Short mmCIF file of C-alpha atoms and ligand atoms in Angstrom, two decimals:
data_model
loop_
_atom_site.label_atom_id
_atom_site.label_comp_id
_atom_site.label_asym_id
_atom_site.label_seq_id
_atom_site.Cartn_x
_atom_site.Cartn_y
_atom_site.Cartn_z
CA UNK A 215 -18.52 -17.36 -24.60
CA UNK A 216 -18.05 -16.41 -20.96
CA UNK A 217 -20.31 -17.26 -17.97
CA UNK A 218 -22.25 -14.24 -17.62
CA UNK A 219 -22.11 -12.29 -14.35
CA UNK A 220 -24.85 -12.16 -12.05
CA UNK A 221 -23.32 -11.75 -8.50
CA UNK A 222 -20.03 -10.92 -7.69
CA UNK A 223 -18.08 -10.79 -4.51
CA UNK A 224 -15.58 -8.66 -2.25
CA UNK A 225 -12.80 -8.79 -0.09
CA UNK A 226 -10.29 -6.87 1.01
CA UNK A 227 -6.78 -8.85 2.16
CA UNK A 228 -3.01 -7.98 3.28
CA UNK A 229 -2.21 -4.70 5.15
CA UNK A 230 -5.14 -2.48 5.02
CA UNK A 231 -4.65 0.95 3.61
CA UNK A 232 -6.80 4.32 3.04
CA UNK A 233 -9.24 4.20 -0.08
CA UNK A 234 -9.95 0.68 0.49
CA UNK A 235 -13.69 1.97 2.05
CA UNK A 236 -13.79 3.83 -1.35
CA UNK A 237 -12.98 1.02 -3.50
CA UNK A 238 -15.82 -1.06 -1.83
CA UNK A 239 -18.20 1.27 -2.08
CA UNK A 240 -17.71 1.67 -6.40
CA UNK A 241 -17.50 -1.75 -6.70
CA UNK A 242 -20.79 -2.52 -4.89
CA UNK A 243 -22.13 0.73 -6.36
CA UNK A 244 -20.79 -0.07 -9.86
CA UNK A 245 -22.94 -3.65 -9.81
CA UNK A 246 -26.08 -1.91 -8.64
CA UNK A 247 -25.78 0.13 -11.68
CA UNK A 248 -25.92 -2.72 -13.97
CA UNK A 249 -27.98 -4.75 -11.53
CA UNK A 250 -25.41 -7.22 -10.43
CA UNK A 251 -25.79 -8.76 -7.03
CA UNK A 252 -22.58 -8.07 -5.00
CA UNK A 253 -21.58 -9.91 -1.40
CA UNK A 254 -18.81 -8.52 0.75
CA UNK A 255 -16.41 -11.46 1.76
CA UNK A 256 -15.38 -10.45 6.12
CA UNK A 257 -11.65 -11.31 6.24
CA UNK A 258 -10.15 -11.85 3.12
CA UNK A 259 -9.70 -15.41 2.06
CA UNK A 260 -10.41 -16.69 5.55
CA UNK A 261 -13.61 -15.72 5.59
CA UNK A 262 -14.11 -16.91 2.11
CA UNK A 263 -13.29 -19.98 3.28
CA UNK A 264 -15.57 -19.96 5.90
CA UNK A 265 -18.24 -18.29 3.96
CA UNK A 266 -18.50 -15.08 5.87
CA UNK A 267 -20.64 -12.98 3.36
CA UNK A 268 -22.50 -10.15 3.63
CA UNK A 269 -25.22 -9.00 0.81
CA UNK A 270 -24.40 -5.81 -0.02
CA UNK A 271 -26.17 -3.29 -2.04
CA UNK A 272 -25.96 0.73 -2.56
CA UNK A 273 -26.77 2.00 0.52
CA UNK A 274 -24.79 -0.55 2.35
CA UNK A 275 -21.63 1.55 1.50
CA UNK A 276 -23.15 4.97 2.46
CA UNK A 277 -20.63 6.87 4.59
CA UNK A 278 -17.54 5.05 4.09
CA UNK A 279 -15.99 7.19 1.41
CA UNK A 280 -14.06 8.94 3.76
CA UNK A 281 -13.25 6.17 6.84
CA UNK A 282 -10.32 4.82 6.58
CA UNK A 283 -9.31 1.00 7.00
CA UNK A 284 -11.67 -1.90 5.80
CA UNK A 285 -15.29 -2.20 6.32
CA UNK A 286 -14.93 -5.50 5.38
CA UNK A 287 -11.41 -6.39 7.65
CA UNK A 288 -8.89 -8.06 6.31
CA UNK A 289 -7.02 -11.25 7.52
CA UNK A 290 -3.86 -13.25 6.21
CA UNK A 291 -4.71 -16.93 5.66
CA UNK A 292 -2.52 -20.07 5.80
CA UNK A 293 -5.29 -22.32 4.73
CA UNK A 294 -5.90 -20.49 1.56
CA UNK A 295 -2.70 -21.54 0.88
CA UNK A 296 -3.55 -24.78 0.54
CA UNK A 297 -5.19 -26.56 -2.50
CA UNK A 298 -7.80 -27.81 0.42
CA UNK A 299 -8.28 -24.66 1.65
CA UNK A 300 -9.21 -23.09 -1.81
CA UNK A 301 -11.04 -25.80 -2.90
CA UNK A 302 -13.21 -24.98 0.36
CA UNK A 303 -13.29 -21.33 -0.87
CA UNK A 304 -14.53 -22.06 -4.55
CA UNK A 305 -16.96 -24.44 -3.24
CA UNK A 306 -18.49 -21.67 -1.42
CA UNK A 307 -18.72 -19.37 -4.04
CA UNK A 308 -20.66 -22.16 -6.20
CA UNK A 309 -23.01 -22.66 -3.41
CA UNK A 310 -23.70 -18.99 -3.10
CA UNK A 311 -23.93 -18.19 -7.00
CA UNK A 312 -21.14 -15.90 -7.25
CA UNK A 313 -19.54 -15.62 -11.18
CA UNK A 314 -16.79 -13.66 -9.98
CA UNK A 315 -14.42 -12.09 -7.31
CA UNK A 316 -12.43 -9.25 -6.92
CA UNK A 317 -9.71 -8.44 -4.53
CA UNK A 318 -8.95 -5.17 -2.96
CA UNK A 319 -4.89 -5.75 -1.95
CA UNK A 320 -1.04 -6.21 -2.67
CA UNK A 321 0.96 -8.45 -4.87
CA UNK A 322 0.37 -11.50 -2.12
CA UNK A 323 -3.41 -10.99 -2.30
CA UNK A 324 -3.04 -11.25 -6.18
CA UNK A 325 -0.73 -14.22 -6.04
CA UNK A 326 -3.44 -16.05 -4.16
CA UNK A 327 -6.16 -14.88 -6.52
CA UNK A 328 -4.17 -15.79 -9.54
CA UNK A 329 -3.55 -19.52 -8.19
CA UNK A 330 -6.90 -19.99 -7.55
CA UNK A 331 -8.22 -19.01 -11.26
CA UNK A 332 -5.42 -21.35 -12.36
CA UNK A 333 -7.12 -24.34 -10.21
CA UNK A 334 -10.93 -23.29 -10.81
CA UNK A 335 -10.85 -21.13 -13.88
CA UNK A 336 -12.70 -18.20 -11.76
CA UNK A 337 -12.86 -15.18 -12.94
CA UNK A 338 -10.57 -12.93 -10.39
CA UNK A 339 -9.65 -8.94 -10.34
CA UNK A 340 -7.37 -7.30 -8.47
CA UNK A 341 -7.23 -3.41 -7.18
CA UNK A 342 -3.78 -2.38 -5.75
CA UNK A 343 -4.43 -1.51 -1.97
CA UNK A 344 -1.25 -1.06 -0.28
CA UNK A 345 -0.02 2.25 1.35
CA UNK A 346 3.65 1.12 0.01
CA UNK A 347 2.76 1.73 -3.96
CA UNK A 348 5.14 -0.97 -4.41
CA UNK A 349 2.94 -3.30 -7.30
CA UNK A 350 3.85 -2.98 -10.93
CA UNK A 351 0.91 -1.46 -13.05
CA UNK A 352 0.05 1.23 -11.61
CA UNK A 353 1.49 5.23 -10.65
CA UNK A 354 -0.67 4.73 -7.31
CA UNK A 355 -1.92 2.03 -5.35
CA UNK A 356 -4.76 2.98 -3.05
CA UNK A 357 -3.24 4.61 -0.07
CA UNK A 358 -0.35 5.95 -0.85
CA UNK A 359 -1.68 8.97 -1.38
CA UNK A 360 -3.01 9.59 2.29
CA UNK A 361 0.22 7.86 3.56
CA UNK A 362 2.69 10.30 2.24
CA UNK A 363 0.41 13.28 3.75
CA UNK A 364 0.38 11.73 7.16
CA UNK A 365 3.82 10.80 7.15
CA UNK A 366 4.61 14.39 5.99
CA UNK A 367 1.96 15.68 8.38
CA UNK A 368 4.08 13.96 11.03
CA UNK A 369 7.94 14.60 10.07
CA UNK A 370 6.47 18.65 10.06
CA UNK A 371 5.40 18.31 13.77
CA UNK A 372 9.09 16.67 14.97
CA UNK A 373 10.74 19.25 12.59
CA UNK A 374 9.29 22.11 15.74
CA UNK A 375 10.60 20.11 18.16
CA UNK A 376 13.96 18.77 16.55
CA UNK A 377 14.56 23.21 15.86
CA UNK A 378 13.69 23.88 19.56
CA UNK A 379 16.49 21.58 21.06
CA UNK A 380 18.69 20.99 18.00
CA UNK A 381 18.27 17.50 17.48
CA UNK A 382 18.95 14.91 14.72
CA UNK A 383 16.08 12.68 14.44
CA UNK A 384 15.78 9.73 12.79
CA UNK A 385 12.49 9.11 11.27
CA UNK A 386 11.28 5.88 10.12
CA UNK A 387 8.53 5.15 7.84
CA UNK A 388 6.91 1.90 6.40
CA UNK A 389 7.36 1.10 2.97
CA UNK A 390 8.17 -3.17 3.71
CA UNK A 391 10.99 -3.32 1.05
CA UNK A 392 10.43 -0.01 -1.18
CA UNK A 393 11.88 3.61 -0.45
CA UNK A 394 9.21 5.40 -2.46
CA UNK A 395 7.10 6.24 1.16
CA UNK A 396 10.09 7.67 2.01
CA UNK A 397 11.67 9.39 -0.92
CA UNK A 398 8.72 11.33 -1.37
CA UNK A 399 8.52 12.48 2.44
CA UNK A 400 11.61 13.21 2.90
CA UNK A 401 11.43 15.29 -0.06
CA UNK A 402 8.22 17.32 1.06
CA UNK A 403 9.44 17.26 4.71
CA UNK A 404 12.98 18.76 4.07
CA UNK A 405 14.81 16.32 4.86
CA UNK A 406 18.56 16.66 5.32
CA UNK A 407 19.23 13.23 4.62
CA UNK A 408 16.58 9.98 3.43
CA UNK A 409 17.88 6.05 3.47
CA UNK A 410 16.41 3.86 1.25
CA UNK A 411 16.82 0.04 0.43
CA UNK A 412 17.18 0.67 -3.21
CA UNK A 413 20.43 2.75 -2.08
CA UNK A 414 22.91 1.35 0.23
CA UNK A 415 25.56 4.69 0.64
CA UNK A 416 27.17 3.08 3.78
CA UNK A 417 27.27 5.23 7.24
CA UNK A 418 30.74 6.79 6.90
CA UNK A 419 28.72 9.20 4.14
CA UNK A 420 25.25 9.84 6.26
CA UNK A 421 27.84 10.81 8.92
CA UNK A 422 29.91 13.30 6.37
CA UNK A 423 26.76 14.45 4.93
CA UNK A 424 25.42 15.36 8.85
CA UNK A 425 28.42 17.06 9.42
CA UNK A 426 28.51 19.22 6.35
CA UNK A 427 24.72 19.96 7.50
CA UNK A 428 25.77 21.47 10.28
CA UNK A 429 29.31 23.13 9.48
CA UNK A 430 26.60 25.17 7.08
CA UNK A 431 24.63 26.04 10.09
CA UNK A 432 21.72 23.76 10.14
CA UNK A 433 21.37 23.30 14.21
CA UNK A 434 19.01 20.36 13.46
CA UNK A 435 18.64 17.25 11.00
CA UNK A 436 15.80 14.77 9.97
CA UNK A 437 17.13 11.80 8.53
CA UNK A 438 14.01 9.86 6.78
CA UNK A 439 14.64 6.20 7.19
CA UNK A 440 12.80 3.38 5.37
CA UNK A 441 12.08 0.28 7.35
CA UNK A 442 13.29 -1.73 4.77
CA UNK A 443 16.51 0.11 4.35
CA UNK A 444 19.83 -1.94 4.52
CA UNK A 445 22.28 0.69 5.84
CA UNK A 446 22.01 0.13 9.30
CA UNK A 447 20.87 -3.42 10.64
CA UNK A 448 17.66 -1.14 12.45
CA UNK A 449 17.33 2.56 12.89
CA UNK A 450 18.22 2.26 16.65
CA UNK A 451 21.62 0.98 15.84
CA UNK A 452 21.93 4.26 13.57
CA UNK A 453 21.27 6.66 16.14
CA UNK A 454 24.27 4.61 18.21
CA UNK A 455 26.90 4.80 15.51
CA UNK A 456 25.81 8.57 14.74
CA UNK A 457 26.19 8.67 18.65
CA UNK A 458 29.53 7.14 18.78
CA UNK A 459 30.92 9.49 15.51
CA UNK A 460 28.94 12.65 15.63
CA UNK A 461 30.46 14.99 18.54
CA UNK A 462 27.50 17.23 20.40
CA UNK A 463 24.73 16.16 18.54
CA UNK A 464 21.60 15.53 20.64
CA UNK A 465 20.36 12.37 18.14
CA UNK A 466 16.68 10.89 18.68
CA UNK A 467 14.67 8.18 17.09
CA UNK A 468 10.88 8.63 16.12
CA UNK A 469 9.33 5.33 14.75
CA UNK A 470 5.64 6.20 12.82
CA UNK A 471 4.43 2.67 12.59
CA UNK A 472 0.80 1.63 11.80
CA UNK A 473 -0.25 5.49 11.88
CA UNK A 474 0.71 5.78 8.30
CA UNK A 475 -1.82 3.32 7.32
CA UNK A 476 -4.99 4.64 9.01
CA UNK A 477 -6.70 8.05 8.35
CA UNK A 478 -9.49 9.41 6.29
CA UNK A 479 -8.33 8.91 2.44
CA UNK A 480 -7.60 11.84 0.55
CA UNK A 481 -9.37 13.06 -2.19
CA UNK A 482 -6.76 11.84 -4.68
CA UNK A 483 -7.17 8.33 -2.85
CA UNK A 484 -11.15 8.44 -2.59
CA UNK A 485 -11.18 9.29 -6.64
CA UNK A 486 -8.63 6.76 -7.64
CA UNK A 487 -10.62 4.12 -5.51
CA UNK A 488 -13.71 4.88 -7.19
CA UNK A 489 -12.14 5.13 -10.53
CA UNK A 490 -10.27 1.47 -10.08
CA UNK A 491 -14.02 0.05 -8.47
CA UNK A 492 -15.70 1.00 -11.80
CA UNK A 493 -13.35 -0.38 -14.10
CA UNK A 494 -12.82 -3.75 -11.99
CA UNK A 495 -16.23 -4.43 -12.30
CA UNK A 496 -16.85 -3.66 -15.64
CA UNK A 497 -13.95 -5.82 -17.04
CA UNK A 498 -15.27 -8.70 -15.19
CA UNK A 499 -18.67 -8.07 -17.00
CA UNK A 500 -16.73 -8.05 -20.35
CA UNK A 501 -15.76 -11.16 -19.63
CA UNK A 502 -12.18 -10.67 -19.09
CA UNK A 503 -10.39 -12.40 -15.83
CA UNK A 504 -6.77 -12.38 -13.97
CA UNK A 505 -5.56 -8.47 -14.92
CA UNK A 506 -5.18 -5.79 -12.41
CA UNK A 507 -6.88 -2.20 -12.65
CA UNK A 508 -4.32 0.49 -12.56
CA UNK A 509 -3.41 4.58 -13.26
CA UNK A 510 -1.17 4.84 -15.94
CA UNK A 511 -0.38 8.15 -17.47
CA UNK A 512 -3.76 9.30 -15.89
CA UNK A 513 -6.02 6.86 -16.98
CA UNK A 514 -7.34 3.11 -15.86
CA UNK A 515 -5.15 0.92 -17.62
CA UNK A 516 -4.87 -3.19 -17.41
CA UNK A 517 -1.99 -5.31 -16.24
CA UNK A 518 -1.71 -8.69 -16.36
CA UNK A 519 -1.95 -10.47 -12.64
CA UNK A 520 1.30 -12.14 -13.46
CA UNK A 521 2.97 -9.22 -14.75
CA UNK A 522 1.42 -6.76 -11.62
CA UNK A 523 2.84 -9.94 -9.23
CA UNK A 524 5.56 -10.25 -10.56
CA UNK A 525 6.90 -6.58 -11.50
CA UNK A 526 8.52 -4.18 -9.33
CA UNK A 527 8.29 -0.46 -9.27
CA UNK A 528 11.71 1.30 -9.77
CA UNK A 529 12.79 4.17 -7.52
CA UNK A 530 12.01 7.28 -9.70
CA UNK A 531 15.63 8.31 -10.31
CA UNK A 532 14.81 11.97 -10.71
CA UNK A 533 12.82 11.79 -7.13
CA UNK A 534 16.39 10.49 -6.17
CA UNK A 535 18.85 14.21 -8.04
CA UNK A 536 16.00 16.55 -6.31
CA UNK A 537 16.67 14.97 -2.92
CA UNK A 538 20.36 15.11 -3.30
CA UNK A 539 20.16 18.70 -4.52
CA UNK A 540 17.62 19.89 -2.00
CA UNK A 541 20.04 18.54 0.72
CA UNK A 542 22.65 20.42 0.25
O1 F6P B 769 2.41 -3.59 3.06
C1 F6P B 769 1.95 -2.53 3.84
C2 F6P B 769 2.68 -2.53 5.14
O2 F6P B 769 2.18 -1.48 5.91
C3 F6P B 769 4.18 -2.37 5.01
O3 F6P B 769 4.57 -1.03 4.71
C4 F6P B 769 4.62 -2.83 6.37
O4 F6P B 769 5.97 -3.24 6.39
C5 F6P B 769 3.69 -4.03 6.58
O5 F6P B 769 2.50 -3.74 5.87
C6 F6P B 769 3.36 -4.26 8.04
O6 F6P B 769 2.60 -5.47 8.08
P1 F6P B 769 1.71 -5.80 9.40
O7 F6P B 769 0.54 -4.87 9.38
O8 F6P B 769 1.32 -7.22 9.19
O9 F6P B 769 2.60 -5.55 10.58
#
């Protein structure tokens, strides 16, 4: 029979995304309901490590619904790499009574937490929080959401300025090693063309396909570029060869960075982050350990932490014909 669960703990770690404030709030919310002490870990595993706790309760989360970021920060830690360094961690968690953790972040947060209930047998549960809905187990990982409308938000603003001067601008978006950020915006922004790392279609063709844009009149282009994508060794390179191979076009580069992960969640984030709290907390007080809370066809659904680690989502192929027929 499993330990029961009197206290359990909090942290957010990795790249911090929108909804996270939401997902803190229904977990600590969700054990108040079935009075469970929760404690909000500062820092991720550094400051479990250190012991940096905070006793939280229902009214410690009002007001956060809708901020974006982490009220509880986040940190990447060497030393929790170490077998030191979580043996530090779990002896903290003994000292303070806590039956079990759960961790708001990406596949590297879960990789941690799924090493450490291999060493300690503590009970661990992750919630996807990553703006690049790149984790297996899940349609949407908290953030992605609110990314996709800033990014859009942001590709409609250069789209006035690109049309007043008739530029080409290259756009790039985050997304680490996955296109989906920028399948999806360059979908909803119009984009003439979108580079992904799941697709390498060599420049020869982005150049072809820029000219037929604009023997069919288009007087300016947005080209949606993925950080992680392989076509060109970075986007400023792009705009060179375009540059060098493209006769009178006036070609700019607009790089969004660390914008797309900040902003007040959207609704869809703020409901998925309390829908994911609830069921994270309640499968740790049924006793179960190591799976991942996700949305599957609409509903919460459990993955396996190895399987969520070690999965990758696919680029949604039919995403991938409306692009290439919108383009045209
Ligand atoms: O994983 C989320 C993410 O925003 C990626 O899209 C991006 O490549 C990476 O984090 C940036 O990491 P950092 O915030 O450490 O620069």
């Amino acid at each position: 029979m499993p330990n029961k669960i009197n206290k359990l703990a909090v942290l957010t770690s990795g790249g911090d995304s929108p909804g996270m404030n939401a997902a803190i709030r229904s977990v600590v919310r969700t054990c108040a309901y079935h009075d469970v002490e929760c404690v909000g870990v500062y820092r991720g595993y550094e400051g479990l490590i250190e012991g940096d706790f905070k006793q939280m309760d229902a009214r410690s989360v009002r007001g956060i619904i809708n901020k974006g970021g982490t009220i509880l920060k986040s940190a990447r830690s060497e030393e929790f790499r170490t077998k030191e360094g979580r043996q530090k961690a779990y002896q903290k968690l003994v000292d303070n009574n806590i039956d079990g953790l759960v961790v708001i972040g990406g596949d590297g947060s879960f990789t941690g937490a799924l090493i450490f209930n291999n060493e300690f047998g503590f009970p661990v549960m992750g919630i996807p929080g990553t703006i690049d809905n790149d984790i297996f187990g899940t349609s949407h990982t908290l953030g992605f959401d609110t990314a996709l409308n800033t990014v859009v938000d942001a590709i409609d603003k250069i789209r006035d300025t690109a049309s007043s001067h008739n530029r080409l601008f290259f756009i790039e978006v985050m997304g680490r090693d996955v296109g989906h950020i920028a399948l999806n915006t360059g979908i909803a922004g119009g984009a003439e063309e979108i580079l992904i790392p799941e697709e390498d279609l060599g420049l020869d063709r982005l150049v072809d396909s820029l000219n037929r844009s604009r023997t069919s009149g288009k007087t300016s282009s947005i080209v949606i570029v993925a950080e992680g994508d392989k076509i060109g060794k970075n986007i400023f390179e792009l705009k060179e060869y375009v540059d060098e191979n493209m006769e009178g076009y006036d070609v700019r580069v607009s790089v969004l960075g660390h914008m797309q992960r900040g902003g007040s969640p959207s609704c869809f984030d703020r409901v998925l982050a309390s829908r994911m709290g609830v069921k994270a907390v309640e499968t740790l007080l049924e006793g179960k350990t190591n799976y991942m809370v996700g949305l599957i066809a609409n509903k919460m659904e459990l993955t396996p932490l190895d399987k969520a680690i070690k999965g990758k989502t696919k680029i949604n192929l039919e995403l991938l014909r409306v692009s290439d027929i919108m383009s045209i």
